[in-house]
Amino acid sequence: MSRHGYRYSAGSLIRHGLTRGEWPRMWSKPERRSTYDVVIVGGGLHGLATAYYLAKNHGMTNVAVVDKGYLGAGGSGRNTAIVRSNYLTPEGVAFYDRSLHLYNNMATDLNLNVMLSKRGHLTLAHTDSALRTMNWRAEVNKLLDIDSSVIGPKEVKRLTPSLDVSPDTRYPILGALYHPPGGIVRHDAVVWGYARAAAYLGVHLLQGTEVLDITCTGGDGPQGKGPGGRVTGIHTSRGDINSPVVVNCTAGWASLISNMAGIPLAITTHPLQAAVTEPCKVFLPTVVVSGSLHVYVSQTDRGELVFGASVDPVGTYRLNGTLEFTEELAGHVLELMPGISKMRLMRQWSGLCDMTPDYSPIMGFTPVEGYFVDVGWGTYGFKAGPVAGETMAETIANGCTAELIAPFSIDRFTDGDLVGEKGAAAVGH
Amino acid sequence: MSSHRILSRPGELIDRSTRLSFTWNGRPYTGYKGDTIASALAAEGVGVFSRGLKYHRRRGILTADHWDPNLAVQVGDEPNVRAGSRRLVEGMQVTAQNVWPCLRFDIGTATRLVGRFLSAGFYYKTFMRPRFLWNHVYQRVLRKFAPGGQVHWQTKSHDNYDKRYAHPDVLVAGGGPAGIAAALAAAKAGASVMLVEQEPELGGHLRWGGPDDLSVLDGLLEAVQSCSGIEILCDSVVTGRYDHNWVAIMQRSHPVALERLIKARVGSLVVAPGLIERPYVFAGNDTPGVMLSGAVKRLINLWAVSPGHRAVVFSANLEGDAVLADLESAGVEVVAVLDARAGDDVVRVKGKGRVKTILTGDGQTLEADLLVTAVGWTSPTSLLNMAGDRPVYDQVAARYFPQSLPDNVLATGGITGDGSITELVAHGRETGTLAASRAMRIRHDRMSATARSPKPSFDRPAAVSDERVPLRRVPHPECYQSSTHGLVDFSEDISSKDLIQAAAEGFDSIELMKRYTTVTMGPSQGKLETVNAAAVLAEARQTAIVDVGTTVWRPPFAPVSLGALAGQSFEPTRRSAIQNWHEANGATNMLAGQWVRPDHYGNPMAEVANVRNNVGLIDVTPLGKLDLRGPDVSRLLDLVYVNKWQNLEIGRVRYGVMVAEDGVVSDDGVTGRLAEEHYLMTTTSSGAGAVWEMLEDWLQTYRPEWEVHVTPVTGGLTSINVAGPRSRELLKRLVDDVDLSATAFPYFSVRKGSVAGVQDCIIWRIGFTGELSYEIHAHSGYALHIWEALLGAGSDLGVAPFGVEAQRILRLEKGHYIVGQDTDGLSKAPTASLGGLVKLDKLDTIGLPELRAAFQRSDLPVLVGLQTEDPSIVPEEACQIVSSDGNEILGRITSSRMSPTLGRSVCLAQVYSSLAAAGTLLTVKLVDGRRVKATVQEQHAHVDPEGERQRV
Amino acid sequence: MIVVPCPSCGPRNSSDLRNAGEVVPRPDPDTATLTEWRSYLYLRENPASWVTETWYCRNGCRRYFTIERNTATNEIRESDTT
C-alpha cells in the first residue's frame, strides 16, 4: 500500500496477470456528510486537483467534491490534452511553467501513468505580424528559462515532414514558435489520478449531485447573497450540505453557479469543438498549432489525429456541435497538410468554455466571504489544472492569495488592469 | 469459376459478364462488377482480411457490410476503406492494414503471449519509472503499433471534392422499404423529397430477402424511379443532423467529385436506417468463420458467395431461422441449429485461422467451419440522438427505441418497431405524409417571412397531429453474452472481461467505462458494440440495462473524409487594380491579411533612398476607405475618434485615433472633408471591415436619429501615394485643375481634381513617409492608367515604385507608430503618446470614462524612440528591454530597422513610464542572447523630427 | 448552422450574420462611475436560457437587430425590443 492505496507498477500488473485477481476500486463511494470544511463544485480536473492539494499539502481532508454528472464529464475529458508553458506574459509563463512541472512529476506523484508525451509544440506563423508575436513570446520565454525559440520553415519541415512549407501556398509557413517541452497527455488519466489520490486521502467524491443553490448570509443582495456576505453551504439535488467554504470550479457553467452567490462574472460561455479521425499509422510527431487558421492537431499513440479549433463565435450552452466546425477545420488542416485528405473524421464533440475578456482566469477570493472562484479558464483549463489546484488549495488553506495567482484576481475587472494574454491567445493551443 | 462462387441468385448484384482485375497484398485476383472488395476476395477463397488491434488475432468477415470491423483495408493511397461495402474497381491495389511484416506472419501476435497482463487500462498502471524509458522506449513502441492504414501525406494536393446546398421539404435517411414508402408518400403530398441510401442500390434488407421481398422491392423501385418529386442519392449517407434541421449528406459515386458534401436545410427529416445486427459475446467470437446472419444472407444472395462448407446456426429470431434456407440453397451443409429461445447456447469457438470446433451450452463439440449467429439488433439511433432524443431500452424487444423527437424529425421502419413488409411500408407511408404536411407548413412560413420571396402558392397546411399506428414490438430474448468472455468491441479488441474489470475499478458508469477501456471509441463508433457493452456493464453492476443508459452517439453517423468536409480549396485573396503591373515589374509579394501586395521591387533600401531623394510611388489600396455622407457626419466622427471634429473645414484632412469602449487603441487614420456633407475616412488595412461594422452599429443601434450614410470604398478606390521631394513636380505634369503650390494646397489638405485626365480623383497631402507626399484616391478602373502615367511622366525625376518594406522603414525613420504593432491589446491612449490629441471634455466619445481614467495614471507603458549605442546592431522586433543586471522585463522593441537615411539602426519601443525620459540608457537583450545598450530619444522621429520635409 | 430571422432578409443561415452578443445597456459615459462603466464592459448575465442578443446581417442587408435566443436549446423568437 502506498499513499494512494493500492500501488500500481509493472509488478502489480504481472501479479494480476498471473493470478487473474481483481483490481481494487480507484475511488470509493462515500456516505455524504452534512457538513464539510470545504465544498468544491465541479468534479473535473480543477476541482479534483484542488481537493487533492488541500488534503496533501494542507492536511484538509474534510472536503467534498460535488458534480452533477460523473468525474471529468466536462472540459477535463473533452479537451485536446495539450500542455505547454510558452505564454506571452511573465505572469502567464510563471503560472503555466509550474503546471508543466507538476505534469512532469505527476505519474510518480499520483502513481498513475498519465502518458505525458513531451513531443514538441509548434505554433506556426503565416504572416510577418504573427512571426513578430512568436518572437515576442520566445523572447519573454527565454528570459524566464522556458525552452522556446522561433525557427524557420526548413526546421519546421525537419520536425514535421507532413507540413507543406512551400512559399506559394495561401497560408505560407514563414516560421514557428518551437517549444520542445510542450506536448500531450492522456487527459482522462489525469482526472482519475487526482480522483484516486484525493479519495484515498479522505476527500469525498459525490457524483450525480447537482448544486441547485448556494446559501449565503449578510450580503447586499436578496437572500443575503452578494458582496459583503458570507457562504453557509449549498443546496443540492441530493440534499443540503453545510460548509463555510464553497469553491466554484465549474468552467463553462461558472456563471450559473456564481450567480447563485450573487457574484456576476466577466464570463461568456462558448463551445469549443474538437474532432478525431480514424487511426492511421503514425506520421505526425509534434503538436502543430496555427492561430491564423484556427486549428491545432496532434496524433495520438493510437494513430488518431486529434483536432481542435477556436471557440465558436456564438455563445451557447449547447453541446451538439456544428457541421461548419468540421468543414472549416478540414479546410484549414488541408491547407497545412494537403496530402491527408483521405483520412476520415470519426467523431466530433464539444466542450463549454468560460471565456473572459482578457483570456485569463479569475481565481481566488470574491466579495463574498468563503466563496472562491477558479473559473474563466476559457480554452486553457486543462494545461493549468495542476497548478490551479495547488494555488487554490494554498489560497483557501492559508487565507491569503497565492502569489502565482495574484494577477488573476476578480478585482481586475473593477480596477481595469486586465492581463495582456489576449494578443497571443486567439488560438493559443 | 472459383471454388466459393455459387450459381446465379435472383437478387445478385454482380454482373457476371464483366470481370475486374485487382491485387490483394500484391497478388492478382479477379472479381465481378458489382462485387465488394470483400465479396470478390471471399469468392476466391480468402478468409482472413485483417488482424485485431491488440492481440493481432486473424479476422474474417463478420457483417459483410459497411460496419464490418474486420474489413478495413488499404486501397492505393486511401486508408481504412470498408471492404464490406466498397465496390470493386478495375485495377484496385488492396492491401491488409496493421500487419507486419505481412498478414500471414505478423510479429504483433507476440502480444498474445503477454495478453493476460494487458488488461483494460494496463498502460495507466505501469511505465511510470524510470521516466526516460517511458519517453524514449515504451511510447515509441506504442506508436509503432498504432492501428490503421497508411496516409500518403507526401501528396502535394488533395483530390477533387465538392459541396452542394439543398433545400428539400423532406429528407429520408434510409432507402429500405419504409424509407422508400415515406419518400413516395411525401412526394405525393407535394413535398420535394431527397431519398438517401448508404448502399449503391435502394432496397435495404429486401435485397437479400426471399422472392417475395424481391417482388415487393421491384414494385417500390418502379414507383420511386418514376416519381418526379424525389431525388434519389445512393452510395450516400446522412452523416449528421444539427440544430434547426441542418443535415449533412456524404455523397459518393459522383461523376466529378470523389466525394461530395451536401448541406441540406430540411423541412422534415425522416430517419429510416433499419437495424444493425449485433454480434454475440463468447470465447472465440472473433475467429474467422463466425458470421452474423445478415452477413451470410448478403454473401449468398447479393454476391453469390458461399460463406463456408459446414455450418452451425445459432438463432434467437425468425431472421436467423431464415438463413437456413439460404445456406441450403447455397449448398452449405448445416451441422446443427442451436435455438437461443429454447435455451441453446454457444460457449466457445476454436480454430486458428478458421472456425474448427464449436462448444455448445450442453457440452457438445461440433465440427464446422462456419458459425452463424442471429441474436438481435442494435437501433442505429445516431441521427435521433443528434436531434435531442435519448432512446430507451425495452427489455421485451431487447433493443433501444426512440423516446421523444422534435416535430421536424420523424422515425420509421425497424428503428421504431417490427412488422411485416406490408406493415413497414404502411408505417413509412403514413410517416411520409405527416412529414410532408409539417414540412409544407415550414415552407409556407419561411416564404411568408421573407420579404422578397414570392408569396406561397398554396394555403398554409393545418397542423396535423401524429396519428400513425405504431409498429409492434416483437418480443426477443435478451441474448448478449454466453457463459464465457469474448470480444465486445472488435475494432478496439475490448473483451467483456475488460469491461467487468473496469466496472470493478470504479468505472461503472457507461461514460467512464468508455473512456477507461476505449470501448465504442474505435472506427465502428459503437454501431455493433454499444448495446453489448451496456449489457455487460448491467451484468457487472447487477442491474437492468435500462438503468445503465448508453453513451451519446456523436456525429458523424459514418466517417467522412477530410477532403469532402473541406470541399474545393477556396481561400481567395484580394488584389488591387495595379497588382498585375506590380507582378509583371519585379515585385516580391507579401500577404497582408486578405491582401496580396508588393513587399519590395528588389531593393527596399534603394527604394527608401529614392523616396528621400527623388520621388516614389506606392500602391496603398488596402488602406480601408469609407465614404461618409450626411448632415451628422461630424457628430459621428466626434463620437468614434478621441479628438474633436466639429470644426474641420471643407478641403482639410485630419488625423484621428479610435479607441474601444475599454480605452484600448483600436484604429487610426486620416479623414478628409470633401464637401459640406461629404467626408472620406481612411482606416488601417486590417481594421477596414471592423470600423465599418462599428460605425453601422452606432448609427443603427445607439444614434438612429443621425443622418449618415456609410459606403465602403476600399476596393472601389485605388490609392496611390506619391512621396518624395519631387512629388509636387511630378504631379504638376499630370494635374492641371488643382493648384498644387504650397500655399494653395497646404499640408493636411484635400482637393478634388483630374490626374492624367482621370476626373474626380481625391488628392490629399499627408506624410506617413515624412516626405512631401500626395495620396491619390482614384476610381479603380482608371488606376493602372494613372500609375503608368505617373511613371512615364517622371522618368527624368527618378520616379520608381516602392513596396511595403520601404514604407515601413520610412515611417519608422519618421517615428510613426502602427496600431497593433507598436501598440497591443492593452495599449491605451497615453501609451501611444496621444495626450495632445485626446479631448476629454466631450460629453460622449467611445471609451470616454476609460480615457479619462487612463490620463489619471502615471504607470502605463510609453512608446519611445530608441537608438542602440552600436549603430550597426538592429535588435529584432519583439526583443525585450531588461534590467541591466537581471532578467526583469522593462519593455520591448516594437519596431526596428536599419535606416538607410541615417546609416544606423532606429527603433520604437514600449517601456515603463519611469524609463521614458530622453537620454535614459536601457539594456536590450538580443535574440542571440547578447545584451546591448540603447538610448531613449527626444522624439519618436529619428529623421526630420520638426517635420520640415513634409510641409514644404 | 442555425437559422436567424433577419427582419428584412428573412430566415438566413447564421454564417451570413455575426453575433454581437448579449444586449447590455450603455451607461451615460459622461456621468457613469468607473464601476458602472466596467460592469457594462465586462459583466454578463450569461444565462442558460433566454437571452436578448444583437445580430448583424453581415452578408445581407447590413442591419443590426435583436432577437431572443435560448442558449440551452438554440430556439429563437422575436425580441420585444426590436
mmCIF file of C-alpha atoms in Angstrom, chain B residues 175-438:
data_model
loop_
_atom_site.group_PDB
_atom_site.id
_atom_site.type_symbol
_atom_site.label_atom_id
_atom_site.label_comp_id
_atom_site.label_asym_id
_atom_site.label_seq_id
_atom_site.Cartn_x
_atom_site.Cartn_y
_atom_site.Cartn_z
ATOM 1 C CA GLY B 175 -33.719 3.568 -48.684
ATOM 2 C CA GLY B 176 -35.301 0.398 -47.324
ATOM 3 C CA PRO B 177 -38.996 -0.392 -47.694
ATOM 4 C CA ALA B 178 -40.171 2.076 -45.031
ATOM 5 C CA GLY B 179 -37.899 4.828 -46.345
ATOM 6 C CA ILE B 180 -38.982 4.365 -49.957
ATOM 7 C CA ALA B 181 -42.625 4.348 -48.895
ATOM 8 C CA ALA B 182 -42.112 7.531 -46.872
ATOM 9 C CA ALA B 183 -40.464 9.252 -49.821
ATOM 10 C CA LEU B 184 -43.282 8.255 -52.150
ATOM 11 C CA ALA B 185 -45.981 9.446 -49.780
ATOM 12 C CA ALA B 186 -44.221 12.748 -49.102
ATOM 13 C CA ALA B 187 -43.774 13.417 -52.813
ATOM 14 C CA LYS B 188 -47.399 12.594 -53.419
ATOM 15 C CA ALA B 189 -48.347 15.204 -50.819
ATOM 16 C CA GLY B 190 -46.494 17.834 -52.823
ATOM 17 C CA ALA B 191 -43.204 17.933 -50.952
ATOM 18 C CA SER B 192 -39.807 17.993 -52.615
ATOM 19 C CA VAL B 193 -38.023 14.882 -51.421
ATOM 20 C CA MET B 194 -34.472 13.599 -51.145
ATOM 21 C CA LEU B 195 -34.071 9.873 -50.570
ATOM 22 C CA VAL B 196 -30.622 8.900 -49.286
ATOM 23 C CA GLU B 197 -29.321 5.337 -49.178
ATOM 24 C CA GLN B 198 -25.936 4.228 -47.918
ATOM 25 C CA GLU B 199 -25.605 1.292 -50.330
ATOM 26 C CA PRO B 200 -25.265 1.793 -54.066
ATOM 27 C CA GLU B 201 -28.773 0.327 -54.525
ATOM 28 C CA LEU B 202 -32.086 1.046 -52.846
ATOM 29 C CA GLY B 203 -33.924 -1.727 -51.084
ATOM 30 C CA GLY B 204 -32.321 -2.314 -47.698
ATOM 31 C CA HIS B 205 -32.959 -5.767 -46.326
ATOM 32 C CA LEU B 206 -35.394 -6.600 -49.140
ATOM 33 C CA ARG B 207 -32.322 -7.011 -51.345
ATOM 34 C CA TRP B 208 -31.073 -10.060 -49.520
ATOM 35 C CA GLY B 209 -34.506 -11.451 -48.695
ATOM 36 C CA GLY B 210 -36.568 -14.113 -50.420
ATOM 37 C CA PRO B 211 -38.581 -13.999 -53.660
ATOM 38 C CA ASP B 212 -41.496 -12.197 -52.007
ATOM 39 C CA ASP B 213 -39.197 -9.471 -50.749
ATOM 40 C CA LEU B 214 -37.709 -9.055 -54.210
ATOM 41 C CA SER B 215 -41.090 -8.685 -55.817
ATOM 42 C CA VAL B 216 -42.152 -6.024 -53.277
ATOM 43 C CA LEU B 217 -38.863 -4.290 -53.980
ATOM 44 C CA ASP B 218 -39.482 -4.289 -57.711
ATOM 45 C CA GLY B 219 -42.799 -2.551 -57.154
ATOM 46 C CA LEU B 220 -41.302 0.064 -54.872
ATOM 47 C CA LEU B 221 -38.392 0.739 -57.198
ATOM 48 C CA GLU B 222 -40.645 1.203 -60.157
ATOM 49 C CA ALA B 223 -42.790 3.688 -58.232
ATOM 50 C CA VAL B 224 -39.895 5.665 -56.809
ATOM 51 C CA GLN B 225 -37.957 5.865 -60.047
ATOM 52 C CA SER B 226 -40.946 7.199 -61.945
ATOM 53 C CA CYS B 227 -41.794 9.779 -59.302
ATOM 54 C CA SER B 228 -40.597 13.188 -60.390
ATOM 55 C CA GLY B 229 -40.560 14.806 -56.942
ATOM 56 C CA ILE B 230 -37.926 12.501 -55.497
ATOM 57 C CA GLU B 231 -34.185 12.900 -55.873
ATOM 58 C CA ILE B 232 -32.521 9.588 -55.142
ATOM 59 C CA LEU B 233 -28.977 9.591 -53.743
ATOM 60 C CA CYS B 234 -27.447 6.154 -53.414
ATOM 61 C CA ASP B 235 -23.959 5.333 -52.141
ATOM 62 C CA SER B 236 -24.584 8.354 -49.930
ATOM 63 C CA VAL B 237 -25.083 8.625 -46.227
ATOM 64 C CA VAL B 238 -26.700 11.123 -43.899
ATOM 65 C CA THR B 239 -23.837 11.815 -41.524
ATOM 66 C CA GLY B 240 -25.302 14.386 -39.200
ATOM 67 C CA ARG B 241 -28.366 16.277 -38.076
ATOM 68 C CA TYR B 242 -27.625 19.628 -36.475
ATOM 69 C CA ASP B 243 -29.708 22.395 -34.913
ATOM 70 C CA HIS B 244 -32.576 23.771 -36.995
ATOM 71 C CA ASN B 245 -32.566 20.639 -39.164
ATOM 72 C CA TRP B 246 -29.277 21.333 -40.891
ATOM 73 C CA VAL B 247 -28.412 17.954 -42.346
ATOM 74 C CA ALA B 248 -25.142 16.684 -43.792
ATOM 75 C CA ILE B 249 -25.071 14.091 -46.551
ATOM 76 C CA MET B 250 -21.907 12.487 -47.863
ATOM 77 C CA GLN B 251 -22.360 11.558 -51.486
ATOM 78 C CA ARG B 252 -20.018 9.110 -53.194
ATOM 79 C CA SER B 253 -20.028 7.967 -56.811
ATOM 80 C CA HIS B 254 -20.432 11.489 -58.101
ATOM 81 C CA PRO B 255 -19.278 11.864 -61.730
ATOM 82 C CA VAL B 256 -16.953 14.795 -60.991
ATOM 83 C CA ALA B 257 -16.107 14.756 -57.312
ATOM 84 C CA LEU B 258 -14.587 11.878 -55.435
ATOM 85 C CA GLU B 259 -16.943 12.695 -52.602
ATOM 86 C CA ARG B 260 -19.420 15.487 -52.216
ATOM 87 C CA LEU B 261 -20.783 17.009 -49.048
ATOM 88 C CA ILE B 262 -24.411 18.053 -49.432
ATOM 89 C CA LYS B 263 -25.676 20.503 -46.848
ATOM 90 C CA ALA B 264 -29.420 20.485 -46.646
ATOM 91 C CA ARG B 265 -31.833 22.722 -44.777
ATOM 92 C CA VAL B 266 -34.566 20.195 -44.330
ATOM 93 C CA GLY B 267 -38.225 20.759 -43.539
ATOM 94 C CA SER B 268 -38.801 17.285 -42.110
ATOM 95 C CA LEU B 269 -36.132 14.681 -41.596
ATOM 96 C CA VAL B 270 -37.363 11.096 -41.783
ATOM 97 C CA VAL B 271 -34.961 8.682 -40.137
ATOM 98 C CA ALA B 272 -35.284 5.154 -41.504
ATOM 99 C CA PRO B 273 -31.906 3.449 -41.182
ATOM 100 C CA GLY B 274 -33.255 -0.016 -40.385
ATOM 101 C CA LEU B 275 -31.440 -2.108 -37.801
ATOM 102 C CA ILE B 276 -27.886 -3.293 -37.334
ATOM 103 C CA GLU B 277 -27.385 -6.881 -36.284
ATOM 104 C CA ARG B 278 -25.267 -7.289 -33.193
ATOM 105 C CA PRO B 279 -22.616 -9.925 -32.505
ATOM 106 C CA TYR B 280 -22.786 -12.430 -29.680
ATOM 107 C CA VAL B 281 -20.190 -12.304 -26.910
ATOM 108 C CA PHE B 282 -18.425 -15.624 -26.267
ATOM 109 C CA ALA B 283 -14.918 -17.026 -26.325
ATOM 110 C CA GLY B 284 -13.505 -17.048 -29.828
ATOM 111 C CA ASN B 285 -16.226 -14.841 -31.295
ATOM 112 C CA ASP B 286 -13.627 -13.102 -33.457
ATOM 113 C CA THR B 287 -12.482 -16.290 -35.165
ATOM 114 C CA PRO B 288 -12.850 -16.168 -38.960
ATOM 115 C CA GLY B 289 -15.932 -18.184 -39.820
ATOM 116 C CA VAL B 290 -18.079 -16.676 -37.070
ATOM 117 C CA MET B 291 -20.575 -14.557 -39.008
ATOM 118 C CA LEU B 292 -23.777 -12.737 -38.323
ATOM 119 C CA SER B 293 -26.862 -13.997 -40.109
ATOM 120 C CA GLY B 294 -27.053 -10.831 -42.174
ATOM 121 C CA ALA B 295 -23.523 -11.384 -43.436
ATOM 122 C CA VAL B 296 -24.381 -14.870 -44.614
ATOM 123 C CA LYS B 297 -27.528 -13.682 -46.380
ATOM 124 C CA ARG B 298 -25.684 -10.867 -48.093
ATOM 125 C CA LEU B 299 -22.775 -13.047 -49.192
ATOM 126 C CA ILE B 300 -25.092 -15.650 -50.656
ATOM 127 C CA ASN B 301 -27.869 -13.513 -52.111
ATOM 128 C CA LEU B 302 -26.095 -10.356 -53.210
ATOM 129 C CA TRP B 303 -22.771 -11.756 -54.334
ATOM 130 C CA ALA B 304 -23.369 -15.486 -54.767
ATOM 131 C CA VAL B 305 -20.531 -16.372 -52.455
ATOM 132 C CA SER B 306 -20.619 -19.457 -50.295
ATOM 133 C CA PRO B 307 -19.742 -18.454 -46.729
ATOM 134 C CA GLY B 308 -18.414 -21.919 -45.732
ATOM 135 C CA HIS B 309 -18.892 -25.643 -46.037
ATOM 136 C CA ARG B 310 -20.278 -26.917 -42.741
ATOM 137 C CA ALA B 311 -22.391 -24.522 -40.711
ATOM 138 C CA VAL B 312 -23.788 -24.293 -37.232
ATOM 139 C CA VAL B 313 -26.616 -21.773 -36.853
ATOM 140 C CA PHE B 314 -27.272 -20.097 -33.502
ATOM 141 C CA SER B 315 -30.536 -18.207 -33.747
ATOM 142 C CA ALA B 316 -32.753 -16.186 -31.455
ATOM 143 C CA ASN B 317 -35.150 -14.860 -34.085
ATOM 144 C CA LEU B 318 -37.018 -15.511 -37.313
ATOM 145 C CA GLU B 319 -34.411 -13.695 -39.366
ATOM 146 C CA GLY B 320 -31.852 -16.130 -38.037
ATOM 147 C CA ASP B 321 -34.080 -19.063 -38.842
ATOM 148 C CA ALA B 322 -34.460 -17.791 -42.376
ATOM 149 C CA VAL B 323 -30.754 -18.174 -43.001
ATOM 150 C CA LEU B 324 -31.183 -21.925 -43.114
ATOM 151 C CA ALA B 325 -32.924 -21.798 -46.461
ATOM 152 C CA ASP B 326 -30.171 -19.638 -47.882
ATOM 153 C CA LEU B 327 -27.453 -21.957 -46.611
ATOM 154 C CA GLU B 328 -29.235 -24.943 -48.042
ATOM 155 C CA SER B 329 -29.725 -23.379 -51.439
ATOM 156 C CA ALA B 330 -26.063 -22.397 -51.468
ATOM 157 C CA GLY B 331 -25.041 -25.949 -50.824
ATOM 158 C CA VAL B 332 -23.733 -25.375 -47.333
ATOM 159 C CA GLU B 333 -24.223 -28.316 -45.019
ATOM 160 C CA VAL B 334 -25.980 -27.319 -41.800
ATOM 161 C CA VAL B 335 -24.487 -29.392 -38.998
ATOM 162 C CA ALA B 336 -26.725 -28.157 -36.213
ATOM 163 C CA VAL B 337 -29.217 -25.461 -35.369
ATOM 164 C CA LEU B 338 -28.966 -24.032 -31.867
ATOM 165 C CA ASP B 339 -32.090 -22.210 -30.770
ATOM 166 C CA ALA B 340 -31.443 -19.500 -28.203
ATOM 167 C CA ARG B 341 -35.171 -19.309 -27.471
ATOM 168 C CA ALA B 342 -35.054 -22.954 -26.372
ATOM 169 C CA GLY B 343 -32.059 -22.368 -24.127
ATOM 170 C CA ASP B 344 -29.347 -23.470 -26.536
ATOM 171 C CA ASP B 345 -26.067 -21.632 -26.331
ATOM 172 C CA VAL B 346 -22.666 -21.286 -27.922
ATOM 173 C CA VAL B 347 -19.876 -21.335 -25.379
ATOM 174 C CA ARG B 348 -16.648 -21.358 -27.296
ATOM 175 C CA VAL B 349 -15.276 -21.495 -30.801
ATOM 176 C CA LYS B 350 -11.879 -22.969 -31.504
ATOM 177 C CA GLY B 351 -9.770 -22.679 -34.608
ATOM 178 C CA LYS B 352 -6.766 -20.661 -35.596
ATOM 179 C CA GLY B 353 -7.379 -19.117 -38.994
ATOM 180 C CA ARG B 354 -10.897 -20.505 -39.278
ATOM 181 C CA VAL B 355 -13.608 -21.982 -37.095
ATOM 182 C CA LYS B 356 -12.867 -25.693 -36.441
ATOM 183 C CA THR B 357 -14.978 -26.700 -33.478
ATOM 184 C CA ILE B 358 -17.897 -25.193 -31.619
ATOM 185 C CA LEU B 359 -18.604 -25.979 -27.979
ATOM 186 C CA THR B 360 -22.305 -25.726 -27.216
ATOM 187 C CA GLY B 361 -24.095 -24.914 -23.985
ATOM 188 C CA ASP B 362 -24.979 -28.511 -23.380
ATOM 189 C CA GLY B 363 -21.413 -29.650 -23.733
ATOM 190 C CA GLN B 364 -21.376 -30.903 -27.312
ATOM 191 C CA THR B 365 -18.438 -30.227 -29.573
ATOM 192 C CA LEU B 366 -19.494 -29.650 -33.146
ATOM 193 C CA GLU B 367 -17.119 -29.644 -36.077
ATOM 194 C CA ALA B 368 -17.857 -26.887 -38.551
ATOM 195 C CA ASP B 369 -16.113 -24.058 -40.400
ATOM 196 C CA LEU B 370 -18.990 -21.595 -40.093
ATOM 197 C CA LEU B 371 -20.943 -20.371 -37.108
ATOM 198 C CA VAL B 372 -23.880 -18.137 -37.927
ATOM 199 C CA THR B 373 -25.251 -16.065 -35.056
ATOM 200 C CA ALA B 374 -28.572 -14.232 -35.017
ATOM 201 C CA VAL B 375 -29.007 -12.750 -31.565
ATOM 202 C CA GLY B 376 -30.815 -9.486 -32.173
ATOM 203 C CA TRP B 377 -30.483 -5.888 -33.194
ATOM 204 C CA THR B 378 -28.999 -2.549 -32.394
ATOM 205 C CA SER B 379 -31.022 0.518 -33.334
ATOM 206 C CA PRO B 380 -28.718 2.976 -35.071
ATOM 207 C CA THR B 381 -30.234 5.980 -33.351
ATOM 208 C CA SER B 382 -27.372 8.407 -34.040
ATOM 209 C CA LEU B 383 -29.451 10.879 -36.015
ATOM 210 C CA LEU B 384 -32.170 10.785 -33.379
ATOM 211 C CA ASN B 385 -29.608 11.402 -30.633
ATOM 212 C CA MET B 386 -28.346 14.395 -32.559
ATOM 213 C CA ALA B 387 -31.939 15.656 -32.603
ATOM 214 C CA GLY B 388 -32.041 15.530 -28.820
ATOM 215 C CA ASP B 389 -33.635 12.149 -28.295
ATOM 216 C CA ARG B 390 -32.426 9.784 -25.584
ATOM 217 C CA PRO B 391 -33.585 6.365 -26.771
ATOM 218 C CA VAL B 392 -34.808 3.994 -24.071
ATOM 219 C CA TYR B 393 -34.100 0.297 -23.739
ATOM 220 C CA ASP B 394 -37.069 -2.035 -24.000
ATOM 221 C CA GLN B 395 -36.453 -5.268 -22.146
ATOM 222 C CA VAL B 396 -39.169 -7.143 -24.039
ATOM 223 C CA ALA B 397 -37.926 -6.395 -27.505
ATOM 224 C CA ALA B 398 -34.301 -6.339 -26.316
ATOM 225 C CA ARG B 399 -33.315 -3.150 -28.071
ATOM 226 C CA TYR B 400 -33.495 0.627 -27.805
ATOM 227 C CA PHE B 401 -36.408 2.680 -29.129
ATOM 228 C CA PRO B 402 -36.805 6.398 -29.801
ATOM 229 C CA GLN B 403 -38.428 8.273 -26.960
ATOM 230 C CA SER B 404 -39.275 11.823 -27.947
ATOM 231 C CA LEU B 405 -38.444 13.685 -31.091
ATOM 232 C CA PRO B 406 -38.849 17.271 -32.193
ATOM 233 C CA ASP B 407 -41.639 17.891 -34.695
ATOM 234 C CA ASN B 408 -39.263 18.179 -37.615
ATOM 235 C CA VAL B 409 -37.685 14.756 -37.109
ATOM 236 C CA LEU B 410 -39.671 11.547 -37.607
ATOM 237 C CA ALA B 411 -38.612 7.923 -37.467
ATOM 238 C CA THR B 412 -39.953 4.941 -39.338
ATOM 239 C CA GLY B 413 -39.060 1.357 -40.133
ATOM 240 C CA GLY B 414 -37.249 -1.114 -37.958
ATOM 241 C CA ILE B 415 -35.827 1.552 -35.693
ATOM 242 C CA THR B 416 -39.357 2.178 -34.405
ATOM 243 C CA GLY B 417 -40.684 -1.388 -34.258
ATOM 244 C CA ASP B 418 -41.281 -4.680 -36.017
ATOM 245 C CA GLY B 419 -43.713 -5.709 -38.684
ATOM 246 C CA SER B 420 -44.250 -7.454 -41.967
ATOM 247 C CA ILE B 421 -43.089 -5.770 -45.111
ATOM 248 C CA THR B 422 -46.632 -4.567 -45.644
ATOM 249 C CA GLU B 423 -46.750 -3.055 -42.173
ATOM 250 C CA LEU B 424 -43.350 -1.413 -42.566
ATOM 251 C CA VAL B 425 -44.392 0.081 -45.881
ATOM 252 C CA ALA B 426 -47.654 1.314 -44.391
ATOM 253 C CA HIS B 427 -45.852 2.962 -41.482
ATOM 254 C CA GLY B 428 -43.404 4.528 -43.878
ATOM 255 C CA ARG B 429 -46.217 5.871 -45.974
ATOM 256 C CA GLU B 430 -48.008 7.452 -43.014
ATOM 257 C CA THR B 431 -44.713 8.911 -41.829
ATOM 258 C CA GLY B 432 -44.029 10.402 -45.244
ATOM 259 C CA THR B 433 -47.447 12.039 -45.359
ATOM 260 C CA LEU B 434 -47.042 13.504 -41.882
ATOM 261 C CA ALA B 435 -43.502 14.686 -42.665
ATOM 262 C CA ALA B 436 -44.716 16.378 -45.825
ATOM 263 C CA SER B 437 -47.549 18.200 -44.113
ATOM 264 C CA ARG B 438 -45.221 19.548 -41.417
#
